[in-house]
Amino acid sequence: MRYQRSSSLFQEAQKFIPGGVNSPVRAFKSVGGTPVFIDRAQGAYLYDVDGNSYIDYISSWGPLILGHAHTEVINAIVDRAQKGTSFGTPTEIETELAKLAIEMVPNIDQIRFVNSGTEACMSAIRLARGFTGKDRIIKFSGCYHGHSDSFLIQAGSGAVTFGYPSSPGVTQGTAKDTLLAPYNNLAYVAELLEAHQGHVAAVIIEPVAGNMGCVLPDHDFIHGLRKLCTQHEVLLVFDEVMTGFRLAAGGAQEVLGIQADIVCFGKVIGGGLPVGAFAARSEIMAYLAPLGPVYQAGTLSGNPLAMSAGLAMLQALNRDRGVYDRLEKKSADLAAGMSSVLDKTSIDYQINRLGSMISLHFTPEPVVDFTTAARGNNARFNAYFHGMLDRGIYLPPSAFESYFLNDALSQADIEKTLNALDELVPALEATNV
Ligand code: HOZ
């Protein structure tokens, strides 16, 4: 049996870990079947405990933009580990990573490192509230900013995959300060800002959404959002946990030509180790403890192993900016190839893509927000996911997640992926609509 050992490991894990996983999307609950337990990874490939290999299109959900076990990143971690793993004191490498991140990203003066994207967004909002003296925030339905209370309201990613976009456990008191708007709907945001005049601290957005599948911002919407925030003296917070250092060295700010007030990072900035960060101009960062009154701390924040992985990753990206052109070409080839396979069929589909973030939705209408993303054909998506997995292609196990391509992926891998899709077409066409 192809997944025999994975299956028995999953049985065992469920006895001791809720749902057998430490992050819900991994459980394959919405697509069914047994999650694949990975033993090791190299380059563009994952290898499971049953001896199967997969071309990986999630790259650990984004961080591994250069592929798995990249030599420079691994060497940096190993070298640093020899000197001890954590001190709870300042280290030189934190400043090195801070300097490089600030050099690569437009419009930030200072950066604070935390341990995850969740922490970065949670802290950014606290900072925005402390800086503006206002309580409410606006977020967009289907955007996911980690699992802190203020954001688990019509959230994307696993929250919506498993049917709890607004999580129990979030108090009414917290929820009332989070105002919701549909993605790509500027008029709605304008109305909210008018109605809550003087009470909104920040608008937080995934500038290219990756947690309801990949959803691109309309040009007028995202530029209009910048203008509205300035007019209303509201901070614009870009959650670049997925897009930061991925879409370009300067992330979505660079690609879209927009300067946010606070930017949140995660994933690529940690090189595959647990790192998040938030950054802004000095005037805002000065509100943060120990300079200012907004408290934020962490025993393992700025951890030397994590910093060394992040530094090696950003150094490699900074040295070879051609990586972004290569990723653009591979992603464009993949998207074009998928279209040419699916165009020959009766299957309704949409492919959304910006740079190396892609998603495929089985729906006839453009996917521009959460409502349109949620209209996708689930049965067909599940058949697609499992059909591809059985052919050695590892895709996100939810229609509400983006693919993240990596630079280790070869043209031959893309060909293999397209052949797998081609082979799968009869089964997809037969799927109940
Ligand atoms: N929330 C992550 C994707 N949007 C999933 C993380 C994981 O399961 O590892």
Tab-separated table of N, CA, C and O in Angstrom, residues 129-244:
chain	number	residue	atom	x	y	z
A	129	ARG	N	-2.354	50.209	17.394
A	129	ARG	CA	-3.320	50.749	18.371
A	129	ARG	C	-2.625	51.695	19.346
A	129	ARG	O	-3.141	52.759	19.678
A	130	GLY	N	-1.437	51.287	19.804
A	130	GLY	CA	-0.681	52.139	20.740
A	130	GLY	C	-0.271	53.451	20.085
A	130	GLY	O	-0.346	54.520	20.697
A	131	PHE	N	0.132	53.379	18.836
A	131	PHE	CA	0.616	54.568	18.122
A	131	PHE	C	-0.517	55.544	17.833
A	131	PHE	O	-0.360	56.752	17.964
A	132	THR	N	-1.681	55.005	17.424
A	132	THR	CA	-2.782	55.899	17.023
A	132	THR	C	-3.714	56.240	18.178
A	132	THR	O	-4.495	57.184	18.077
A	133	GLY	N	-3.669	55.433	19.246
A	133	GLY	CA	-4.604	55.642	20.358
A	133	GLY	C	-6.032	55.251	19.990
A	133	GLY	O	-6.989	55.659	20.635
A	134	LYS	N	-6.179	54.415	18.943
A	134	LYS	CA	-7.522	53.979	18.525
A	134	LYS	C	-7.609	52.449	18.621
A	134	LYS	O	-6.583	51.766	18.610
A	135	ASP	N	-8.831	51.922	18.709
A	135	ASP	CA	-8.993	50.490	19.024
A	135	ASP	C	-9.343	49.590	17.852
A	135	ASP	O	-8.988	48.410	17.839
A	136	ARG	N	-10.113	50.092	16.907
A	136	ARG	CA	-10.682	49.176	15.902
A	136	ARG	C	-9.723	48.931	14.745
A	136	ARG	O	-8.877	49.776	14.445
A	137	ILE	N	-9.893	47.777	14.147
A	137	ILE	CA	-9.111	47.469	12.940
A	137	ILE	C	-10.077	46.996	11.849
A	137	ILE	O	-11.164	46.507	12.155
A	138	ILE	N	-9.656	47.161	10.626
A	138	ILE	CA	-10.424	46.590	9.503
A	138	ILE	C	-9.587	45.468	8.899
A	138	ILE	O	-8.384	45.646	8.649
A	139	LYS	N	-10.208	44.307	8.748
A	139	LYS	CA	-9.567	43.202	8.024
A	139	LYS	C	-10.503	42.731	6.908
A	139	LYS	O	-11.678	43.097	6.907
A	140	PHE	N	-9.978	41.917	6.027
A	140	PHE	CA	-10.763	41.486	4.868
A	140	PHE	C	-11.159	40.013	5.017
A	140	PHE	O	-10.336	39.180	5.417
A	141	SER	N	-12.417	39.708	4.672
A	141	SER	CA	-12.905	38.326	4.740
A	141	SER	C	-12.008	37.437	3.877
A	141	SER	O	-11.696	37.806	2.738
A	142	GLY	N	-11.622	36.318	4.441
A	142	GLY	CA	-10.780	35.374	3.699
A	142	GLY	C	-9.296	35.626	3.867
A	142	GLY	O	-8.478	34.778	3.518
A	143	CYS	N	-8.930	36.806	4.396
A	143	CYS	CA	-7.507	37.014	4.707
A	143	CYS	C	-7.203	36.349	6.050
A	143	CYS	O	-8.050	36.338	6.953
A	144	TYR	N	-6.028	35.814	6.160
A	144	TYR	CA	-5.613	35.128	7.392
A	144	TYR	C	-4.345	35.789	7.872
A	144	TYR	O	-3.384	35.937	7.107
A	145	HIS	N	-4.373	36.225	9.123
A	145	HIS	CA	-3.196	36.913	9.673
A	145	HIS	C	-2.677	36.175	10.910
A	145	HIS	O	-2.253	36.795	11.876
A	146	GLY	N	-2.752	34.854	10.865
A	146	GLY	CA	-2.335	34.068	12.015
A	146	GLY	C	-3.510	33.879	12.953
A	146	GLY	O	-4.621	34.331	12.680
A	147	HIS	N	-3.237	33.194	14.063
A	147	HIS	CA	-4.358	32.727	14.883
A	147	HIS	C	-4.530	33.513	16.177
A	147	HIS	O	-5.013	32.984	17.169
A	148	SER	N	-4.148	34.784	16.199
A	148	SER	CA	-4.444	35.553	17.415
A	148	SER	C	-5.903	36.018	17.346
A	148	SER	O	-6.497	36.089	16.270
A	149	ASP	N	-6.469	36.292	18.520
A	149	ASP	CA	-7.924	36.467	18.643
A	149	ASP	C	-8.514	37.483	17.654
A	149	ASP	O	-9.539	37.227	17.040
A	150	SER	N	-7.868	38.634	17.519
A	150	SER	CA	-8.453	39.712	16.697
A	150	SER	C	-8.647	39.305	15.251
A	150	SER	O	-9.420	39.931	14.529
A	151	PHE	N	-7.912	38.296	14.805
A	151	PHE	CA	-7.939	37.959	13.377
A	151	PHE	C	-8.789	36.740	13.032
A	151	PHE	O	-8.980	36.432	11.864
A	152	LEU	N	-9.248	36.012	14.055
A	152	LEU	CA	-9.999	34.777	13.739
A	152	LEU	C	-11.470	35.090	13.525
A	152	LEU	O	-12.356	34.493	14.133
A	153	ILE	N	-11.694	36.062	12.668
A	153	ILE	CA	-13.042	36.492	12.343
A	153	ILE	C	-13.102	36.507	10.816
A	153	ILE	O	-12.338	37.221	10.163
A	154	GLN	N	-13.958	35.618	10.285
A	154	GLN	CA	-13.975	35.369	8.826
A	154	GLN	C	-12.558	35.238	8.271
A	154	GLN	O	-12.184	35.901	7.302
A	155	ALA	N	-11.791	34.382	8.925
A	155	ALA	CA	-10.400	34.167	8.515
A	155	ALA	C	-10.328	33.134	7.397
A	155	ALA	O	-11.222	32.308	7.237
A	156	GLY	N	-9.238	33.173	6.649
A	156	GLY	CA	-9.018	32.199	5.589
A	156	GLY	C	-8.200	31.025	6.088
A	156	GLY	O	-8.219	30.693	7.264
A	157	SER	N	-7.460	30.374	5.181
A	157	SER	CA	-6.575	29.248	5.472
A	157	SER	C	-7.349	28.120	6.153
A	157	SER	O	-8.488	27.845	5.811
A	158	GLY	N	-6.721	27.455	7.138
A	158	GLY	CA	-7.344	26.314	7.805
A	158	GLY	C	-8.640	26.691	8.497
A	158	GLY	O	-9.558	25.873	8.627
A	159	ALA	N	-8.742	27.935	8.954
A	159	ALA	CA	-9.946	28.354	9.676
A	159	ALA	C	-11.178	28.165	8.793
A	159	ALA	O	-12.205	27.636	9.240
A	160	VAL	N	-11.085	28.554	7.540
A	160	VAL	CA	-12.240	28.393	6.660
A	160	VAL	C	-12.285	26.978	6.070
A	160	VAL	O	-13.363	26.409	5.887
A	161	THR	N	-11.124	26.380	5.850
A	161	THR	CA	-11.099	25.013	5.320
A	161	THR	C	-11.920	24.079	6.209
A	161	THR	O	-12.633	23.209	5.742
A	162	PHE	N	-11.812	24.274	7.525
A	162	PHE	CA	-12.498	23.366	8.454
A	162	PHE	C	-13.813	23.925	8.970
A	162	PHE	O	-14.392	23.406	9.909
A	163	GLY	N	-14.268	25.038	8.404
A	163	GLY	CA	-15.615	25.510	8.706
A	163	GLY	C	-15.730	26.365	9.945
A	163	GLY	O	-16.828	26.571	10.456
A	164	TYR	N	-14.615	26.875	10.462
A	164	TYR	CA	-14.706	27.769	11.618
A	164	TYR	C	-14.002	29.090	11.318
A	164	TYR	O	-13.039	29.460	11.994
A	165	PRO	N	-14.483	29.820	10.316
A	165	PRO	CA	-13.790	31.071	9.973
A	165	PRO	C	-13.790	32.058	11.130
A	165	PRO	O	-12.913	32.911	11.220
A	166	SER	N	-14.799	31.954	12.005
A	166	SER	CA	-14.818	32.811	13.192
A	166	SER	C	-14.769	31.873	14.389
A	166	SER	O	-15.756	31.224	14.719
A	167	SER	N	-13.622	31.773	15.021
A	167	SER	CA	-13.389	30.704	15.990
A	167	SER	C	-14.128	30.915	17.303
A	167	SER	O	-14.106	32.018	17.853
A	168	PRO	N	-14.752	29.850	17.843
A	168	PRO	CA	-15.192	29.919	19.227
A	168	PRO	C	-13.970	30.198	20.104
A	168	PRO	O	-12.857	29.798	19.755
A	169	GLY	N	-14.191	30.873	21.222
A	169	GLY	CA	-13.052	31.193	22.083
A	169	GLY	C	-12.600	32.635	21.917
A	169	GLY	O	-11.865	33.153	22.750
A	170	VAL	N	-13.032	33.271	20.837
A	170	VAL	CA	-12.740	34.703	20.667
A	170	VAL	C	-13.900	35.452	21.307
A	170	VAL	O	-15.059	35.225	20.958
A	171	THR	N	-13.621	36.308	22.278
A	171	THR	CA	-14.717	36.952	23.017
A	171	THR	C	-15.411	38.005	22.152
A	171	THR	O	-14.824	38.552	21.215
A	172	GLN	N	-16.668	38.272	22.503
A	172	GLN	CA	-17.433	39.322	21.810
A	172	GLN	C	-16.687	40.653	21.912
A	172	GLN	O	-16.652	41.441	20.985
A	173	GLY	N	-16.085	40.864	23.093
A	173	GLY	CA	-15.364	42.120	23.328
A	173	GLY	C	-14.248	42.313	22.311
A	173	GLY	O	-14.062	43.405	21.774
A	174	THR	N	-13.506	41.245	22.041
A	174	THR	CA	-12.424	41.333	21.050
A	174	THR	C	-12.996	41.462	19.647
A	174	THR	O	-12.574	42.304	18.859
A	175	ALA	N	-14.003	40.628	19.352
A	175	ALA	CA	-14.548	40.579	17.983
A	175	ALA	C	-15.129	41.923	17.568
A	175	ALA	O	-15.047	42.297	16.390
A	176	LYS	N	-15.683	42.682	18.514
A	176	LYS	CA	-16.354	43.928	18.114
A	176	LYS	C	-15.358	44.980	17.605
A	176	LYS	O	-15.750	45.908	16.905
A	177	ASP	N	-14.095	44.805	17.913
A	177	ASP	CA	-13.094	45.762	17.425
A	177	ASP	C	-12.516	45.383	16.067
A	177	ASP	O	-11.645	46.077	15.540
A	178	THR	N	-12.931	44.244	15.530
A	178	THR	CA	-12.473	43.843	14.190
A	178	THR	C	-13.616	44.051	13.200
A	178	THR	O	-14.634	43.377	13.260
A	179	LEU	N	-13.428	44.997	12.302
A	179	LEU	CA	-14.453	45.287	11.295
A	179	LEU	C	-14.065	44.556	10.013
A	179	LEU	O	-12.880	44.453	9.691
A	180	LEU	N	-15.060	44.059	9.294
A	180	LEU	CA	-14.785	43.217	8.120
A	180	LEU	C	-15.188	43.876	6.822
A	180	LEU	O	-16.240	44.514	6.760
A	181	ALA	N	-14.394	43.689	5.820
A	181	ALA	CA	-14.738	44.187	4.486
A	181	ALA	C	-14.439	43.087	3.474
A	181	ALA	O	-13.559	42.257	3.696
A	182	PRO	N	-15.155	43.071	2.351
A	182	PRO	CA	-14.813	42.116	1.289
A	182	PRO	C	-13.536	42.570	0.577
A	182	PRO	O	-13.370	43.767	0.339
A	183	TYR	N	-12.683	41.621	0.256
A	183	TYR	CA	-11.436	41.911	-0.489
A	183	TYR	C	-11.809	42.556	-1.819
A	183	TYR	O	-12.818	42.214	-2.436
A	184	ASN	N	-11.010	43.503	-2.256
A	184	ASN	CA	-11.203	44.180	-3.551
A	184	ASN	C	-12.432	45.074	-3.590
A	184	ASN	O	-12.910	45.417	-4.671
A	185	ASN	N	-12.975	45.454	-2.424
A	185	ASN	CA	-14.159	46.317	-2.410
A	185	ASN	C	-13.825	47.617	-1.677
A	185	ASN	O	-13.982	47.733	-0.462
A	186	LEU	N	-13.348	48.593	-2.432
A	186	LEU	CA	-12.886	49.842	-1.828
A	186	LEU	C	-14.040	50.665	-1.249
A	186	LEU	O	-13.910	51.271	-0.176
A	187	ALA	N	-15.177	50.649	-1.957
A	187	ALA	CA	-16.319	51.444	-1.494
A	187	ALA	C	-16.753	50.985	-0.099
A	187	ALA	O	-17.105	51.794	0.772
A	188	TYR	N	-16.671	49.687	0.118
A	188	TYR	CA	-17.072	49.137	1.419
A	188	TYR	C	-16.139	49.643	2.520
A	188	TYR	O	-16.572	50.020	3.599
A	189	VAL	N	-14.853	49.667	2.217
A	189	VAL	CA	-13.875	50.155	3.206
A	189	VAL	C	-14.127	51.640	3.486
A	189	VAL	O	-14.104	52.079	4.648
A	190	ALA	N	-14.415	52.401	2.426
A	190	ALA	CA	-14.670	53.843	2.610
A	190	ALA	C	-15.860	54.047	3.543
A	190	ALA	O	-15.816	54.887	4.455
A	191	GLU	N	-16.898	53.243	3.343
A	191	GLU	CA	-18.087	53.364	4.209
A	191	GLU	C	-17.753	53.014	5.651
A	191	GLU	O	-18.187	53.696	6.580
A	192	LEU	N	-16.982	51.957	5.827
A	192	LEU	CA	-16.603	51.563	7.197
A	192	LEU	C	-15.818	52.683	7.876
A	192	LEU	O	-16.047	53.006	9.051
A	193	LEU	N	-14.885	53.258	7.127
A	193	LEU	CA	-14.047	54.321	7.718
A	193	LEU	C	-14.903	55.539	8.073
A	193	LEU	O	-14.667	56.180	9.102
A	194	GLU	N	-15.897	55.843	7.250
A	194	GLU	CA	-16.806	56.970	7.568
A	194	GLU	C	-17.610	56.633	8.824
A	194	GLU	O	-17.713	57.437	9.744
A	195	ALA	N	-18.171	55.436	8.836
A	195	ALA	CA	-19.047	55.050	9.944
A	195	ALA	C	-18.296	54.959	11.273
A	195	ALA	O	-18.882	55.168	12.334
A	196	HIS	N	-17.018	54.633	11.206
A	196	HIS	CA	-16.238	54.456	12.445
A	196	HIS	C	-15.172	55.550	12.552
A	196	HIS	O	-14.099	55.324	13.139
A	197	GLN	N	-15.465	56.696	12.011
A	197	GLN	CA	-14.540	57.831	11.970
A	197	GLN	C	-13.907	58.066	13.346
A	197	GLN	O	-14.598	58.146	14.353
A	198	GLY	N	-12.573	58.131	13.362
A	198	GLY	CA	-11.880	58.427	14.630
A	198	GLY	C	-11.652	57.219	15.526
A	198	GLY	O	-11.091	57.341	16.619
A	199	HIS	N	-12.110	56.035	15.096
A	199	HIS	CA	-11.957	54.839	15.947
A	199	HIS	C	-11.085	53.754	15.331
A	199	HIS	O	-10.793	52.750	15.972
A	200	VAL	N	-10.703	53.922	14.063
A	200	VAL	CA	-9.966	52.838	13.387
A	200	VAL	C	-8.458	53.109	13.450
A	200	VAL	O	-7.981	54.143	12.973
A	201	ALA	N	-7.735	52.168	14.049
A	201	ALA	CA	-6.271	52.293	14.162
A	201	ALA	C	-5.583	51.858	12.870
A	201	ALA	O	-4.604	52.479	12.450
A	202	ALA	N	-6.085	50.780	12.281
A	202	ALA	CA	-5.338	50.181	11.164
A	202	ALA	C	-6.250	49.399	10.232
A	202	ALA	O	-7.288	48.875	10.644
A	203	VAL	N	-5.833	49.351	8.978
A	203	VAL	CA	-6.400	48.408	8.008
A	203	VAL	C	-5.301	47.392	7.752
A	203	VAL	O	-4.183	47.771	7.377
A	204	ILE	N	-5.591	46.115	7.983
A	204	ILE	CA	-4.582	45.071	7.729
A	204	ILE	C	-5.028	44.227	6.541
A	204	ILE	O	-6.201	43.863	6.433
A	205	ILE	N	-4.083	43.960	5.667
A	205	ILE	CA	-4.425	43.202	4.449
A	205	ILE	C	-3.244	42.340	3.998
A	205	ILE	O	-2.080	42.720	4.193
A	206	GLU	N	-3.566	41.180	3.418
A	206	GLU	CA	-2.565	40.454	2.634
A	206	GLU	C	-2.561	41.146	1.270
A	206	GLU	O	-3.543	41.042	0.522
A	207	PRO	N	-1.504	41.863	0.916
A	207	PRO	CA	-1.543	42.663	-0.307
A	207	PRO	C	-1.735	41.800	-1.556
A	207	PRO	O	-2.280	42.270	-2.555
A	208	VAL	N	-1.276	40.573	-1.514
A	208	VAL	CA	-1.701	39.535	-2.454
A	208	VAL	C	-2.164	38.408	-1.540
A	208	VAL	O	-1.366	37.877	-0.770
A	209	ALA	N	-3.441	38.099	-1.578
A	209	ALA	CA	-3.953	37.130	-0.605
A	209	ALA	C	-3.495	35.719	-0.982
A	209	ALA	O	-3.455	35.367	-2.161
A	210	GLY	N	-3.161	34.945	0.054
A	210	GLY	CA	-2.726	33.562	-0.202
A	210	GLY	C	-3.455	32.569	0.676
A	210	GLY	O	-3.108	31.395	0.701
A	211	ASN	N	-4.475	33.033	1.381
A	211	ASN	CA	-5.174	32.158	2.317
A	211	ASN	C	-6.634	31.933	1.948
A	211	ASN	O	-7.417	31.437	2.755
A	212	MET	N	-7.023	32.334	0.732
A	212	MET	CA	-8.322	31.915	0.167
A	212	MET	C	-8.008	31.414	-1.243
A	212	MET	O	-8.708	31.702	-2.204
A	213	GLY	N	-6.931	30.667	-1.342
A	213	GLY	CA	-6.254	30.483	-2.610
A	213	GLY	C	-5.495	31.768	-2.837
A	213	GLY	O	-5.395	32.620	-1.946
A	214	CYS	N	-4.940	31.907	-4.035
A	214	CYS	CA	-4.224	33.146	-4.348
A	214	CYS	C	-5.227	34.126	-4.967
A	214	CYS	O	-5.876	33.790	-5.951
A	215	VAL	N	-5.378	35.273	-4.367
A	215	VAL	CA	-6.307	36.291	-4.879
A	215	VAL	C	-5.549	37.603	-5.030
A	215	VAL	O	-4.918	38.084	-4.078
A	216	LEU	N	-5.611	38.145	-6.240
A	216	LEU	CA	-4.823	39.352	-6.536
A	216	LEU	C	-5.618	40.617	-6.222
A	216	LEU	O	-6.830	40.660	-6.456
A	217	PRO	N	-4.927	41.650	-5.762
A	217	PRO	CA	-5.638	42.906	-5.523
A	217	PRO	C	-5.825	43.657	-6.836
A	217	PRO	O	-4.899	43.750	-7.634
A	218	ASP	N	-7.007	44.177	-7.011
A	218	ASP	CA	-7.254	45.053	-8.149
A	218	ASP	C	-6.402	46.331	-7.966
A	218	ASP	O	-6.242	46.813	-6.838
A	219	HIS	N	-5.862	46.873	-9.060
A	219	HIS	CA	-4.962	48.034	-8.966
A	219	HIS	C	-5.633	49.210	-8.248
A	219	HIS	O	-5.080	49.795	-7.308
A	220	ASP	N	-6.848	49.553	-8.656
A	220	ASP	CA	-7.505	50.720	-8.053
A	220	ASP	C	-7.855	50.463	-6.590
A	220	ASP	O	-7.847	51.381	-5.774
A	221	PHE	N	-8.167	49.218	-6.287
A	221	PHE	CA	-8.498	48.877	-4.897
A	221	PHE	C	-7.300	49.102	-3.985
A	221	PHE	O	-7.386	49.816	-2.995
A	222	ILE	N	-6.163	48.538	-4.330
A	222	ILE	CA	-5.033	48.573	-3.394
A	222	ILE	C	-4.431	49.983	-3.323
A	222	ILE	O	-4.046	50.455	-2.252
A	223	HIS	N	-4.402	50.675	-4.454
A	223	HIS	CA	-3.895	52.056	-4.415
A	223	HIS	C	-4.905	52.973	-3.712
A	223	HIS	O	-4.524	53.872	-2.962
A	224	GLY	N	-6.184	52.689	-3.927
A	224	GLY	CA	-7.225	53.470	-3.247
A	224	GLY	C	-7.176	53.254	-1.733
A	224	GLY	O	-7.431	54.177	-0.950
A	225	LEU	N	-6.846	52.044	-1.351
A	225	LEU	CA	-6.765	51.731	0.082
A	225	LEU	C	-5.671	52.574	0.742
A	225	LEU	O	-5.842	53.101	1.846
A	226	ARG	N	-4.544	52.696	0.048
A	226	ARG	CA	-3.445	53.525	0.574
A	226	ARG	C	-3.941	54.963	0.783
A	226	ARG	O	-3.709	55.575	1.829
A	227	LYS	N	-4.654	55.464	-0.224
A	227	LYS	CA	-5.131	56.865	-0.150
A	227	LYS	C	-6.138	57.029	0.997
A	227	LYS	O	-6.058	57.991	1.762
A	228	LEU	N	-7.058	56.090	1.099
A	228	LEU	CA	-8.085	56.184	2.150
A	228	LEU	C	-7.446	56.185	3.541
A	228	LEU	O	-7.842	56.940	4.422
A	229	CYS	N	-6.446	55.308	3.726
A	229	CYS	CA	-5.795	55.224	5.041
A	229	CYS	C	-5.121	56.551	5.374
A	229	CYS	O	-5.223	57.042	6.507
A	230	THR	N	-4.465	57.142	4.400
A	230	THR	CA	-3.793	58.423	4.642
A	230	THR	C	-4.828	59.494	4.985
A	230	THR	O	-4.679	60.218	5.975
A	231	GLN	N	-5.901	59.536	4.189
A	231	GLN	CA	-6.958	60.540	4.439
A	231	GLN	C	-7.534	60.420	5.844
A	231	GLN	O	-7.798	61.419	6.496
A	232	HIS	N	-7.739	59.194	6.295
A	232	HIS	CA	-8.408	58.971	7.586
A	232	HIS	C	-7.414	58.812	8.746
A	232	HIS	O	-7.813	58.471	9.848
A	233	GLU	N	-6.140	59.040	8.500
A	233	GLU	CA	-5.093	58.883	9.512
A	233	GLU	C	-5.165	57.510	10.181
A	233	GLU	O	-5.166	57.368	11.397
A	234	VAL	N	-5.261	56.508	9.309
A	234	VAL	CA	-5.319	55.115	9.740
A	234	VAL	C	-4.061	54.443	9.191
A	234	VAL	O	-3.654	54.714	8.057
A	235	LEU	N	-3.436	53.584	9.976
A	235	LEU	CA	-2.213	52.929	9.491
A	235	LEU	C	-2.571	51.778	8.533
A	235	LEU	O	-3.489	50.995	8.808
A	236	LEU	N	-1.852	51.703	7.444
A	236	LEU	CA	-2.024	50.582	6.514
A	236	LEU	C	-0.982	49.522	6.869
A	236	LEU	O	0.229	49.792	6.822
A	237	VAL	N	-1.466	48.350	7.267
A	237	VAL	CA	-0.563	47.253	7.645
A	237	VAL	C	-0.582	46.204	6.537
A	237	VAL	O	-1.629	45.650	6.215
A	238	PHE	N	0.565	45.971	5.936
A	238	PHE	CA	0.690	44.906	4.934
A	238	PHE	C	1.171	43.639	5.640
A	238	PHE	O	2.257	43.627	6.229
A	239	ASP	N	0.345	42.601	5.570
A	239	ASP	CA	0.780	41.292	6.059
A	239	ASP	C	1.529	40.629	4.900
A	239	ASP	O	0.912	40.061	3.990
A	240	GLU	N	2.840	40.735	4.959
A	240	GLU	CA	3.688	40.163	3.892
A	240	GLU	C	4.353	38.867	4.366
A	240	GLU	O	5.450	38.524	3.937
A	241	VAL	N	3.648	38.166	5.254
A	241	VAL	CA	4.193	36.883	5.729
A	241	VAL	C	4.416	35.946	4.534
A	241	VAL	O	5.445	35.274	4.445
A	242	MET	N	3.475	35.935	3.602
A	242	MET	CA	3.631	35.081	2.411
A	242	MET	C	4.404	35.783	1.297
A	242	MET	O	5.203	35.165	0.607
A	243	THR	N	4.133	37.072	1.101
A	243	THR	CA	4.679	37.769	-0.071
A	243	THR	C	6.071	38.349	0.153
A	243	THR	O	6.805	38.586	-0.811
A	244	GLY	N	6.438	38.588	1.414
A	244	GLY	CA	7.706	39.233	1.728
A	244	GLY	C	8.892	38.406	1.253
A	244	GLY	O	8.964	37.202	1.521
